[in-house]
JSON list of C-alpha atoms in Angstrom, two decimals:
[
{"chain": "A", "resi": 1, "resn": "MET", "atom": "CA", "xyz": [4.74, 68.37, 35.15]},
{"chain": "A", "resi": 2, "resn": "LYS", "atom": "CA", "xyz": [5.01, 64.66, 35.71]},
{"chain": "A", "resi": 3, "resn": "LYS", "atom": "CA", "xyz": [1.85, 62.96, 34.44]},
{"chain": "A", "resi": 4, "resn": "ILE", "atom": "CA", "xyz": [-0.16, 60.71, 36.72]},
{"chain": "A", "resi": 5, "resn": "MET", "atom": "CA", "xyz": [-2.10, 57.65, 35.70]},
{"chain": "A", "resi": 6, "resn": "GLY", "atom": "CA", "xyz": [-4.64, 55.20, 37.02]},
{"chain": "A", "resi": 7, "resn": "LEU", "atom": "CA", "xyz": [-7.83, 55.07, 39.00]},
{"chain": "A", "resi": 8, "resn": "LEU", "atom": "CA", "xyz": [-9.14, 57.88, 41.18]},
{"chain": "A", "resi": 9, "resn": "LEU", "atom": "CA", "xyz": [-7.96, 57.75, 44.76]},
{"chain": "A", "resi": 10, "resn": "LEU", "atom": "CA", "xyz": [-8.73, 60.47, 47.30]},
{"chain": "A", "resi": 11, "resn": "PHE", "atom": "CA", "xyz": [-6.52, 60.92, 50.30]},
{"chain": "A", "resi": 12, "resn": "GLY", "atom": "CA", "xyz": [-5.02, 63.52, 52.62]},
{"chain": "A", "resi": 13, "resn": "PHE", "atom": "CA", "xyz": [-7.95, 65.91, 52.52]},
{"chain": "A", "resi": 14, "resn": "GLY", "atom": "CA", "xyz": [-10.20, 67.95, 54.73]},
{"chain": "A", "resi": 15, "resn": "VAL", "atom": "CA", "xyz": [-13.55, 69.43, 53.77]},
{"chain": "A", "resi": 16, "resn": "GLY", "atom": "CA", "xyz": [-13.98, 73.05, 54.80]},
{"chain": "A", "resi": 17, "resn": "PHE", "atom": "CA", "xyz": [-16.32, 75.94, 54.21]},
{"chain": "A", "resi": 18, "resn": "GLY", "atom": "CA", "xyz": [-14.24, 77.35, 51.37]},
{"chain": "A", "resi": 19, "resn": "GLN", "atom": "CA", "xyz": [-12.29, 75.69, 48.62]},
{"chain": "A", "resi": 20, "resn": "GLN", "atom": "CA", "xyz": [-9.27, 73.82, 49.88]},
{"chain": "A", "resi": 21, "resn": "THR", "atom": "CA", "xyz": [-6.68, 71.75, 48.09]},
{"chain": "A", "resi": 22, "resn": "ILE", "atom": "CA", "xyz": [-7.68, 68.13, 48.46]},
{"chain": "A", "resi": 23, "resn": "PHE", "atom": "CA", "xyz": [-4.73, 66.20, 47.10]},
{"chain": "A", "resi": 24, "resn": "GLN", "atom": "CA", "xyz": [-1.23, 66.59, 48.47]},
{"chain": "A", "resi": 25, "resn": "ASN", "atom": "CA", "xyz": [0.91, 63.73, 47.10]},
{"chain": "A", "resi": 26, "resn": "ARG", "atom": "CA", "xyz": [1.97, 65.00, 43.66]},
{"chain": "A", "resi": 27, "resn": "ASN", "atom": "CA", "xyz": [4.00, 61.86, 42.93]},
{"chain": "A", "resi": 28, "resn": "SER", "atom": "CA", "xyz": [1.09, 59.42, 43.19]},
{"chain": "A", "resi": 29, "resn": "TYR", "atom": "CA", "xyz": [0.18, 57.41, 40.10]},
{"chain": "A", "resi": 30, "resn": "ASN", "atom": "CA", "xyz": [-3.41, 57.03, 41.30]},
{"chain": "A", "resi": 31, "resn": "THR", "atom": "CA", "xyz": [-4.56, 60.59, 41.88]},
{"chain": "A", "resi": 32, "resn": "LEU", "atom": "CA", "xyz": [-6.72, 63.16, 40.16]},
{"chain": "A", "resi": 33, "resn": "TYR", "atom": "CA", "xyz": [-6.08, 66.63, 41.55]},
{"chain": "A", "resi": 34, "resn": "GLY", "atom": "CA", "xyz": [-9.02, 68.78, 42.55]},
{"chain": "A", "resi": 35, "resn": "THR", "atom": "CA", "xyz": [-10.58, 71.06, 45.13]},
{"chain": "A", "resi": 36, "resn": "SER", "atom": "CA", "xyz": [-13.75, 70.80, 47.18]},
{"chain": "A", "resi": 37, "resn": "SER", "atom": "CA", "xyz": [-16.90, 72.12, 45.51]},
{"chain": "A", "resi": 38, "resn": "MET", "atom": "CA", "xyz": [-18.65, 72.70, 48.84]},
{"chain": "A", "resi": 39, "resn": "ASN", "atom": "CA", "xyz": [-18.32, 76.49, 48.74]},
{"chain": "A", "resi": 40, "resn": "LYS", "atom": "CA", "xyz": [-20.32, 76.63, 45.50]},
{"chain": "A", "resi": 41, "resn": "GLU", "atom": "CA", "xyz": [-23.35, 75.16, 47.24]},
{"chain": "A", "resi": 42, "resn": "VAL", "atom": "CA", "xyz": [-23.52, 77.50, 50.24]},
{"chain": "A", "resi": 43, "resn": "ASN", "atom": "CA", "xyz": [-25.25, 80.51, 48.66]},
{"chain": "A", "resi": 44, "resn": "GLN", "atom": "CA", "xyz": [-27.18, 78.78, 45.90]},
{"chain": "A", "resi": 45, "resn": "PRO", "atom": "CA", "xyz": [-30.97, 79.20, 45.97]},
{"chain": "A", "resi": 46, "resn": "LYS", "atom": "CA", "xyz": [-32.80, 76.04, 46.96]},
{"chain": "A", "resi": 47, "resn": "GLU", "atom": "CA", "xyz": [-35.67, 76.42, 44.50]},
{"chain": "A", "resi": 48, "resn": "ALA", "atom": "CA", "xyz": [-34.03, 77.70, 41.33]},
{"chain": "A", "resi": 49, "resn": "LYS", "atom": "CA", "xyz": [-35.39, 76.33, 38.07]},
{"chain": "A", "resi": 50, "resn": "GLY", "atom": "CA", "xyz": [-33.16, 75.09, 35.30]},
{"chain": "A", "resi": 51, "resn": "SER", "atom": "CA", "xyz": [-29.67, 73.69, 35.66]},
{"chain": "A", "resi": 52, "resn": "GLN", "atom": "CA", "xyz": [-26.05, 74.74, 35.88]},
{"chain": "A", "resi": 53, "resn": "TYR", "atom": "CA", "xyz": [-25.24, 71.98, 33.39]},
{"chain": "A", "resi": 54, "resn": "PHE", "atom": "CA", "xyz": [-25.92, 71.24, 29.75]},
{"chain": "A", "resi": 55, "resn": "GLN", "atom": "CA", "xyz": [-25.24, 67.59, 30.63]},
{"chain": "A", "resi": 56, "resn": "GLU", "atom": "CA", "xyz": [-26.04, 66.80, 34.27]},
{"chain": "A", "resi": 57, "resn": "ASN", "atom": "CA", "xyz": [-24.89, 63.18, 34.22]},
{"chain": "A", "resi": 58, "resn": "PHE", "atom": "CA", "xyz": [-21.27, 62.34, 34.93]},
{"chain": "A", "resi": 59, "resn": "MET", "atom": "CA", "xyz": [-19.76, 60.96, 31.71]},
{"chain": "A", "resi": 60, "resn": "TYR", "atom": "CA", "xyz": [-16.45, 59.23, 31.09]},
{"chain": "A", "resi": 61, "resn": "ALA", "atom": "CA", "xyz": [-13.72, 61.58, 29.91]},
{"chain": "A", "resi": 62, "resn": "PHE", "atom": "CA", "xyz": [-9.97, 61.38, 29.40]},
{"chain": "A", "resi": 63, "resn": "VAL", "atom": "CA", "xyz": [-7.89, 63.97, 31.25]},
{"chain": "A", "resi": 64, "resn": "ASP", "atom": "CA", "xyz": [-4.66, 64.94, 29.46]},
{"chain": "A", "resi": 65, "resn": "ASP", "atom": "CA", "xyz": [-2.83, 61.70, 28.62]},
{"chain": "A", "resi": 66, "resn": "LEU", "atom": "CA", "xyz": [-3.92, 59.73, 31.69]},
{"chain": "A", "resi": 67, "resn": "GLU", "atom": "CA", "xyz": [-4.46, 56.10, 30.71]},
{"chain": "A", "resi": 68, "resn": "LYS", "atom": "CA", "xyz": [-7.94, 55.58, 32.14]},
{"chain": "A", "resi": 69, "resn": "PRO", "atom": "CA", "xyz": [-11.05, 57.80, 31.87]},
{"chain": "A", "resi": 70, "resn": "PHE", "atom": "CA", "xyz": [-12.80, 59.47, 34.79]},
{"chain": "A", "resi": 71, "resn": "LYS", "atom": "CA", "xyz": [-16.49, 60.28, 35.19]},
{"chain": "A", "resi": 72, "resn": "MET", "atom": "CA", "xyz": [-16.83, 64.05, 34.86]},
{"chain": "A", "resi": 73, "resn": "ARG", "atom": "CA", "xyz": [-19.26, 66.82, 33.95]},
{"chain": "A", "resi": 74, "resn": "TYR", "atom": "CA", "xyz": [-18.88, 70.48, 33.03]},
{"chain": "A", "resi": 75, "resn": "ASN", "atom": "CA", "xyz": [-20.51, 73.14, 35.21]},
{"chain": "A", "resi": 76, "resn": "ALA", "atom": "CA", "xyz": [-21.30, 75.90, 32.70]},
{"chain": "A", "resi": 77, "resn": "PHE", "atom": "CA", "xyz": [-22.38, 78.36, 35.41]},
{"chain": "A", "resi": 78, "resn": "PHE", "atom": "CA", "xyz": [-19.19, 78.22, 37.49]},
{"chain": "A", "resi": 79, "resn": "ASP", "atom": "CA", "xyz": [-16.92, 77.23, 34.57]},
{"chain": "A", "resi": 80, "resn": "GLU", "atom": "CA", "xyz": [-15.63, 74.20, 36.45]},
{"chain": "A", "resi": 81, "resn": "MET", "atom": "CA", "xyz": [-15.04, 70.58, 35.48]},
{"chain": "A", "resi": 82, "resn": "GLU", "atom": "CA", "xyz": [-16.46, 68.40, 38.24]},
{"chain": "A", "resi": 83, "resn": "PHE", "atom": "CA", "xyz": [-15.79, 64.82, 39.31]},
{"chain": "A", "resi": 84, "resn": "GLU", "atom": "CA", "xyz": [-17.30, 62.80, 42.12]},
{"chain": "A", "resi": 85, "resn": "LYS", "atom": "CA", "xyz": [-15.92, 60.47, 44.77]},
{"chain": "A", "resi": 86, "resn": "ASP", "atom": "CA", "xyz": [-17.88, 58.86, 47.62]},
{"chain": "A", "resi": 87, "resn": "GLY", "atom": "CA", "xyz": [-20.82, 61.20, 47.05]},
{"chain": "A", "resi": 88, "resn": "VAL", "atom": "CA", "xyz": [-18.67, 64.34, 47.25]},
{"chain": "A", "resi": 89, "resn": "THR", "atom": "CA", "xyz": [-18.17, 66.61, 44.24]},
{"chain": "A", "resi": 90, "resn": "TYR", "atom": "CA", "xyz": [-14.78, 68.13, 43.44]},
{"chain": "A", "resi": 91, "resn": "ASP", "atom": "CA", "xyz": [-13.54, 70.67, 40.89]},
{"chain": "A", "resi": 92, "resn": "LEU", "atom": "CA", "xyz": [-10.66, 69.64, 38.66]},
{"chain": "A", "resi": 93, "resn": "ASP", "atom": "CA", "xyz": [-7.55, 71.71, 39.36]},
{"chain": "A", "resi": 94, "resn": "LYS", "atom": "CA", "xyz": [-7.16, 74.02, 36.34]},
{"chain": "A", "resi": 95, "resn": "GLY", "atom": "CA", "xyz": [-3.50, 74.52, 37.13]},
{"chain": "A", "resi": 96, "resn": "GLN", "atom": "CA", "xyz": [-2.62, 70.83, 36.75]},
{"chain": "A", "resi": 97, "resn": "TYR", "atom": "CA", "xyz": [-4.23, 69.86, 33.44]},
{"chain": "A", "resi": 98, "resn": "ASN", "atom": "CA", "xyz": [-4.66, 71.00, 29.84]},
{"chain": "A", "resi": 99, "resn": "LEU", "atom": "CA", "xyz": [-7.65, 69.15, 28.42]},
{"chain": "A", "resi": 100, "resn": "VAL", "atom": "CA", "xyz": [-10.68, 67.00, 29.18]},
{"chain": "A", "resi": 101, "resn": "ASN", "atom": "CA", "xyz": [-11.97, 64.93, 26.27]},
{"chain": "A", "resi": 102, "resn": "PHE", "atom": "CA", "xyz": [-15.50, 63.45, 26.26]},
{"chain": "A", "resi": 103, "resn": "ASP", "atom": "CA", "xyz": [-15.47, 60.91, 23.43]},
{"chain": "A", "resi": 104, "resn": "ASP", "atom": "CA", "xyz": [-19.17, 60.06, 23.71]},
{"chain": "A", "resi": 105, "resn": "LEU", "atom": "CA", "xyz": [-20.21, 63.72, 23.68]},
{"chain": "A", "resi": 106, "resn": "LYS", "atom": "CA", "xyz": [-17.67, 64.56, 20.97]},
{"chain": "A", "resi": 107, "resn": "LYS", "atom": "CA", "xyz": [-16.48, 67.49, 23.08]},
{"chain": "A", "resi": 108, "resn": "LYS", "atom": "CA", "xyz": [-12.88, 68.36, 23.80]},
{"chain": "A", "resi": 109, "resn": "TYR", "atom": "CA", "xyz": [-12.47, 70.96, 26.55]},
{"chain": "A", "resi": 110, "resn": "VAL", "atom": "CA", "xyz": [-9.13, 72.72, 26.74]},
{"chain": "A", "resi": 111, "resn": "ILE", "atom": "CA", "xyz": [-7.96, 74.66, 29.77]},
{"chain": "A", "resi": 112, "resn": "VAL", "atom": "CA", "xyz": [-6.49, 77.90, 28.47]},
{"chain": "A", "resi": 113, "resn": "ASP", "atom": "CA", "xyz": [-5.92, 81.57, 29.23]},
{"chain": "A", "resi": 114, "resn": "TYR", "atom": "CA", "xyz": [-8.19, 83.73, 27.09]},
{"chain": "A", "resi": 115, "resn": "GLN", "atom": "CA", "xyz": [-9.22, 87.36, 26.82]},
{"chain": "A", "resi": 116, "resn": "ASP", "atom": "CA", "xyz": [-12.43, 88.05, 28.76]},
{"chain": "A", "resi": 117, "resn": "GLY", "atom": "CA", "xyz": [-13.22, 91.75, 28.36]},
{"chain": "A", "resi": 118, "resn": "ASN", "atom": "CA", "xyz": [-10.25, 93.65, 29.75]},
{"chain": "A", "resi": 119, "resn": "ASP", "atom": "CA", "xyz": [-9.08, 90.68, 31.78]},
{"chain": "A", "resi": 120, "resn": "VAL", "atom": "CA", "xyz": [-7.33, 87.42, 31.00]},
{"chain": "A", "resi": 121, "resn": "LYS", "atom": "CA", "xyz": [-9.23, 84.44, 32.38]},
{"chain": "A", "resi": 122, "resn": "ARG", "atom": "CA", "xyz": [-8.21, 80.82, 32.78]},
{"chain": "A", "resi": 123, "resn": "GLY", "atom": "CA", "xyz": [-11.04, 78.45, 32.03]},
{"chain": "A", "resi": 124, "resn": "PHE", "atom": "CA", "xyz": [-12.61, 75.77, 29.85]},
{"chain": "A", "resi": 125, "resn": "LEU", "atom": "CA", "xyz": [-13.24, 76.26, 26.14]},
{"chain": "A", "resi": 126, "resn": "ILE", "atom": "CA", "xyz": [-14.44, 73.65, 23.65]},
{"chain": "A", "resi": 127, "resn": "GLU", "atom": "CA", "xyz": [-11.92, 73.19, 20.85]},
{"chain": "A", "resi": 128, "resn": "LEU", "atom": "CA", "xyz": [-13.81, 73.21, 17.54]},
{"chain": "A", "resi": 129, "resn": "THR", "atom": "CA", "xyz": [-10.85, 73.20, 15.17]},
{"chain": "A", "resi": 130, "resn": "SER", "atom": "CA", "xyz": [-7.09, 73.49, 15.53]},
{"chain": "A", "resi": 131, "resn": "GLY", "atom": "CA", "xyz": [-4.60, 74.62, 12.91]},
{"chain": "A", "resi": 132, "resn": "GLU", "atom": "CA", "xyz": [-1.15, 76.09, 12.41]},
{"chain": "A", "resi": 133, "resn": "LYS", "atom": "CA", "xyz": [-2.47, 79.62, 11.84]},
{"chain": "A", "resi": 134, "resn": "VAL", "atom": "CA", "xyz": [-5.68, 79.79, 13.86]},
{"chain": "A", "resi": 135, "resn": "SER", "atom": "CA", "xyz": [-7.73, 77.66, 16.21]},
{"chain": "A", "resi": 136, "resn": "LEU", "atom": "CA", "xyz": [-11.42, 78.02, 16.98]},
{"chain": "A", "resi": 137, "resn": "TYR", "atom": "CA", "xyz": [-13.00, 77.65, 20.41]},
{"chain": "A", "resi": 138, "resn": "LYS", "atom": "CA", "xyz": [-16.45, 77.89, 21.94]},
{"chain": "A", "resi": 139, "resn": "ARG", "atom": "CA", "xyz": [-17.48, 78.79, 25.46]},
{"chain": "A", "resi": 140, "resn": "GLU", "atom": "CA", "xyz": [-20.74, 77.38, 26.78]},
{"chain": "A", "resi": 141, "resn": "LYS", "atom": "CA", "xyz": [-22.38, 79.59, 29.40]},
{"chain": "A", "resi": 142, "resn": "ILE", "atom": "CA", "xyz": [-25.31, 79.42, 31.78]},
{"chain": "A", "resi": 143, "resn": "GLY", "atom": "CA", "xyz": [-26.48, 82.54, 33.59]},
{"chain": "A", "resi": 144, "resn": "PHE", "atom": "CA", "xyz": [-28.61, 83.11, 36.67]},
{"chain": "A", "resi": 145, "resn": "VAL", "atom": "CA", "xyz": [-31.80, 85.20, 36.87]},
{"chain": "A", "resi": 146, "resn": "GLU", "atom": "CA", "xyz": [-32.86, 86.27, 40.36]},
{"chain": "A", "resi": 147, "resn": "GLY", "atom": "CA", "xyz": [-36.39, 85.47, 41.50]},
{"chain": "A", "resi": 148, "resn": "LYS", "atom": "CA", "xyz": [-38.69, 88.38, 42.30]},
{"chain": "A", "resi": 149, "resn": "LYS", "atom": "CA", "xyz": [-41.48, 88.84, 44.81]},
{"chain": "A", "resi": 150, "resn": "SER", "atom": "CA", "xyz": [-44.63, 90.59, 43.66]},
{"chain": "A", "resi": 151, "resn": "ALA", "atom": "CA", "xyz": [-44.47, 94.22, 44.82]},
{"chain": "A", "resi": 152, "resn": "SER", "atom": "CA", "xyz": [-48.21, 94.42, 45.46]},
{"chain": "A", "resi": 153, "resn": "GLY", "atom": "CA", "xyz": [-48.67, 91.01, 46.96]},
{"chain": "A", "resi": 154, "resn": "PHE", "atom": "CA", "xyz": [-51.37, 90.23, 44.41]},
{"chain": "A", "resi": 155, "resn": "GLY", "atom": "CA", "xyz": [-49.14, 89.54, 41.43]},
{"chain": "A", "resi": 156, "resn": "ILE", "atom": "CA", "xyz": [-47.19, 86.41, 40.57]},
{"chain": "A", "resi": 157, "resn": "ASP", "atom": "CA", "xyz": [-43.81, 85.77, 42.15]},
{"chain": "A", "resi": 158, "resn": "THR", "atom": "CA", "xyz": [-41.07, 84.65, 39.80]},
{"chain": "A", "resi": 159, "resn": "THR", "atom": "CA", "xyz": [-38.68, 81.83, 40.72]},
{"chain": "A", "resi": 160, "resn": "ALA", "atom": "CA", "xyz": [-34.92, 82.12, 40.40]},
{"chain": "A", "resi": 161, "resn": "GLU", "atom": "CA", "xyz": [-33.72, 80.39, 37.26]},
{"chain": "A", "resi": 162, "resn": "TYR", "atom": "CA", "xyz": [-30.57, 79.16, 35.53]},
{"chain": "A", "resi": 163, "resn": "LYS", "atom": "CA", "xyz": [-30.75, 79.91, 31.81]},
{"chain": "A", "resi": 164, "resn": "PRO", "atom": "CA", "xyz": [-28.45, 79.02, 28.90]},
{"chain": "A", "resi": 165, "resn": "LEU", "atom": "CA", "xyz": [-26.72, 82.06, 27.42]},
{"chain": "A", "resi": 166, "resn": "LYS", "atom": "CA", "xyz": [-25.53, 82.64, 23.90]},
{"chain": "A", "resi": 167, "resn": "ASP", "atom": "CA", "xyz": [-22.34, 80.76, 23.06]},
{"chain": "A", "resi": 168, "resn": "GLU", "atom": "CA", "xyz": [-19.15, 82.81, 22.77]},
{"chain": "A", "resi": 169, "resn": "PHE", "atom": "CA", "xyz": [-16.55, 82.03, 20.13]},
{"chain": "A", "resi": 170, "resn": "PHE", "atom": "CA", "xyz": [-12.82, 82.62, 20.44]},
{"chain": "A", "resi": 171, "resn": "LEU", "atom": "CA", "xyz": [-9.93, 82.62, 18.00]},
{"chain": "A", "resi": 172, "resn": "GLY", "atom": "CA", "xyz": [-6.49, 81.31, 18.86]},
{"chain": "A", "resi": 173, "resn": "THR", "atom": "CA", "xyz": [-3.57, 82.98, 17.07]},
{"chain": "A", "resi": 174, "resn": "PRO", "atom": "CA", "xyz": [-0.08, 81.63, 16.26]},
{"chain": "A", "resi": 175, "resn": "GLU", "atom": "CA", "xyz": [1.29, 83.94, 18.97]},
{"chain": "A", "resi": 176, "resn": "GLY", "atom": "CA", "xyz": [-0.75, 82.09, 21.57]},
{"chain": "A", "resi": 177, "resn": "ALA", "atom": "CA", "xyz": [-3.38, 84.75, 22.25]},
{"chain": "A", "resi": 178, "resn": "ILE", "atom": "CA", "xyz": [-7.01, 83.63, 22.45]},
{"chain": "A", "resi": 179, "resn": "ILE", "atom": "CA", "xyz": [-9.47, 86.44, 21.77]},
{"chain": "A", "resi": 180, "resn": "LEU", "atom": "CA", "xyz": [-13.22, 86.83, 21.52]},
{"chain": "A", "resi": 181, "resn": "ILE", "atom": "CA", "xyz": [-14.34, 86.88, 17.88]},
{"chain": "A", "resi": 182, "resn": "PRO", "atom": "CA", "xyz": [-15.95, 90.24, 17.09]},
{"chain": "A", "resi": 183, "resn": "SER", "atom": "CA", "xyz": [-19.42, 90.18, 15.54]},
{"chain": "A", "resi": 184, "resn": "SER", "atom": "CA", "xyz": [-18.46, 92.99, 13.15]},
{"chain": "A", "resi": 185, "resn": "LYS", "atom": "CA", "xyz": [-16.92, 91.73, 9.90]},
{"chain": "A", "resi": 186, "resn": "ASN", "atom": "CA", "xyz": [-14.76, 94.86, 9.64]},
{"chain": "A", "resi": 187, "resn": "LYS", "atom": "CA", "xyz": [-13.30, 94.29, 13.11]},
{"chain": "A", "resi": 188, "resn": "PHE", "atom": "CA", "xyz": [-12.82, 90.62, 12.30]},
{"chain": "A", "resi": 189, "resn": "LEU", "atom": "CA", "xyz": [-10.90, 91.43, 9.12]},
{"chain": "A", "resi": 190, "resn": "GLN", "atom": "CA", "xyz": [-8.63, 93.80, 11.06]},
{"chain": "A", "resi": 191, "resn": "LEU", "atom": "CA", "xyz": [-7.24, 90.74, 12.81]},
{"chain": "A", "resi": 192, "resn": "PHE", "atom": "CA", "xyz": [-5.74, 89.57, 9.51]},
{"chain": "A", "resi": 193, "resn": "LYS", "atom": "CA", "xyz": [-4.06, 92.58, 7.93]},
{"chain": "A", "resi": 194, "resn": "GLU", "atom": "CA", "xyz": [-1.90, 90.58, 5.52]},
{"chain": "A", "resi": 195, "resn": "LYS", "atom": "CA", "xyz": [-4.69, 88.37, 4.19]},
{"chain": "A", "resi": 196, "resn": "ASN", "atom": "CA", "xyz": [-7.78, 90.48, 4.82]},
{"chain": "A", "resi": 197, "resn": "LYS", "atom": "CA", "xyz": [-8.63, 90.86, 1.12]},
{"chain": "A", "resi": 198, "resn": "GLU", "atom": "CA", "xyz": [-8.72, 87.09, 0.59]},
{"chain": "A", "resi": 199, "resn": "ILE", "atom": "CA", "xyz": [-10.67, 86.55, 3.79]},
{"chain": "A", "resi": 200, "resn": "GLU", "atom": "CA", "xyz": [-13.11, 89.34, 2.96]},
{"chain": "A", "resi": 201, "resn": "LYS", "atom": "CA", "xyz": [-13.85, 87.70, -0.39]},
{"chain": "A", "resi": 202, "resn": "PHE", "atom": "CA", "xyz": [-14.35, 84.33, 1.30]},
{"chain": "A", "resi": 203, "resn": "LEU", "atom": "CA", "xyz": [-16.81, 85.84, 3.79]},
{"chain": "A", "resi": 204, "resn": "LYS", "atom": "CA", "xyz": [-18.78, 87.46, 0.99]},
{"chain": "A", "resi": 205, "resn": "ASP", "atom": "CA", "xyz": [-18.76, 84.52, -1.42]},
{"chain": "A", "resi": 206, "resn": "ASN", "atom": "CA", "xyz": [-19.87, 82.08, 1.27]},
{"chain": "A", "resi": 207, "resn": "LYS", "atom": "CA", "xyz": [-22.33, 84.44, 3.01]},
{"chain": "A", "resi": 208, "resn": "ILE", "atom": "CA", "xyz": [-20.58, 83.86, 6.30]},
{"chain": "A", "resi": 209, "resn": "ASN", "atom": "CA", "xyz": [-22.36, 84.71, 9.55]},
{"chain": "A", "resi": 210, "resn": "LEU", "atom": "CA", "xyz": [-19.76, 85.26, 12.28]},
{"chain": "A", "resi": 211, "resn": "SER", "atom": "CA", "xyz": [-22.23, 84.26, 14.99]},
{"chain": "A", "resi": 212, "resn": "LYS", "atom": "CA", "xyz": [-22.82, 80.76, 13.59]},
{"chain": "A", "resi": 213, "resn": "GLU", "atom": "CA", "xyz": [-20.58, 77.89, 14.61]},
{"chain": "A", "resi": 214, "resn": "LYS", "atom": "CA", "xyz": [-20.64, 76.06, 11.28]},
{"chain": "A", "resi": 215, "resn": "ASP", "atom": "CA", "xyz": [-19.71, 79.26, 9.41]},
{"chain": "A", "resi": 216, "resn": "LEU", "atom": "CA", "xyz": [-16.86, 80.02, 11.80]},
{"chain": "A", "resi": 217, "resn": "LYS", "atom": "CA", "xyz": [-15.49, 76.52, 11.26]},
{"chain": "A", "resi": 218, "resn": "LYS", "atom": "CA", "xyz": [-15.46, 77.17, 7.51]},
{"chain": "A", "resi": 219, "resn": "VAL", "atom": "CA", "xyz": [-13.60, 80.45, 8.01]},
{"chain": "A", "resi": 220, "resn": "ALA", "atom": "CA", "xyz": [-11.02, 78.92, 10.38]},
{"chain": "A", "resi": 221, "resn": "ASP", "atom": "CA", "xyz": [-10.39, 76.02, 8.00]},
{"chain": "A", "resi": 222, "resn": "TYR", "atom": "CA", "xyz": [-9.97, 78.46, 5.11]},
{"chain": "A", "resi": 223, "resn": "ILE", "atom": "CA", "xyz": [-7.55, 80.72, 7.00]},
{"chain": "A", "resi": 224, "resn": "ASN", "atom": "CA", "xyz": [-5.41, 77.70, 7.81]},
{"chain": "A", "resi": 225, "resn": "THR", "atom": "CA", "xyz": [-4.94, 77.11, 4.07]},
{"chain": "A", "resi": 226, "resn": "LEU", "atom": "CA", "xyz": [-3.61, 80.61, 3.37]}
]
């Protein structure tokens, strides 16, 4: 895909009820490709507490190897990278780009296909470490809890709320697969049949907790030395 560079310029678009492609001229040097975010707002509760974002402000980020940064933010509820133009919010086209790097936040989001249950999903993961043998990724998630009316009419109603969920960690293999890291050490070791003895010893000696980010970084760095 031919890379595009320069400042954000919106053109040739129409805003509709559902998502529609906004940008048509693929040869422009001044375009960031995206789709309208309007459909996300239609069915959202008006009085939900919390936020769909860990960082609500738009921050400068570099997209792929484009020369200039764009103001963006990550929507952890919809798993979309958003940017804004003339007061309208758009979702970055996941099919056009590979990464979004926030220097100030020290977060590098990669757009990849990864295993999500029995399905393969394309979305944004934070790259924690990258190596020749394995890479480590994290997915930030925010969930939604429905509000409830008191059944008796005398109790307290609860308001709908967006709540941060537990981070998920993924492992990238040399074959290109990206899989959810199992919490069980035995299942984790089964991923490395040739080196599982060495890795098992490392886990034990370093009292590794497979649910902790800093421990997983240690493991990934160690595996890349084997």
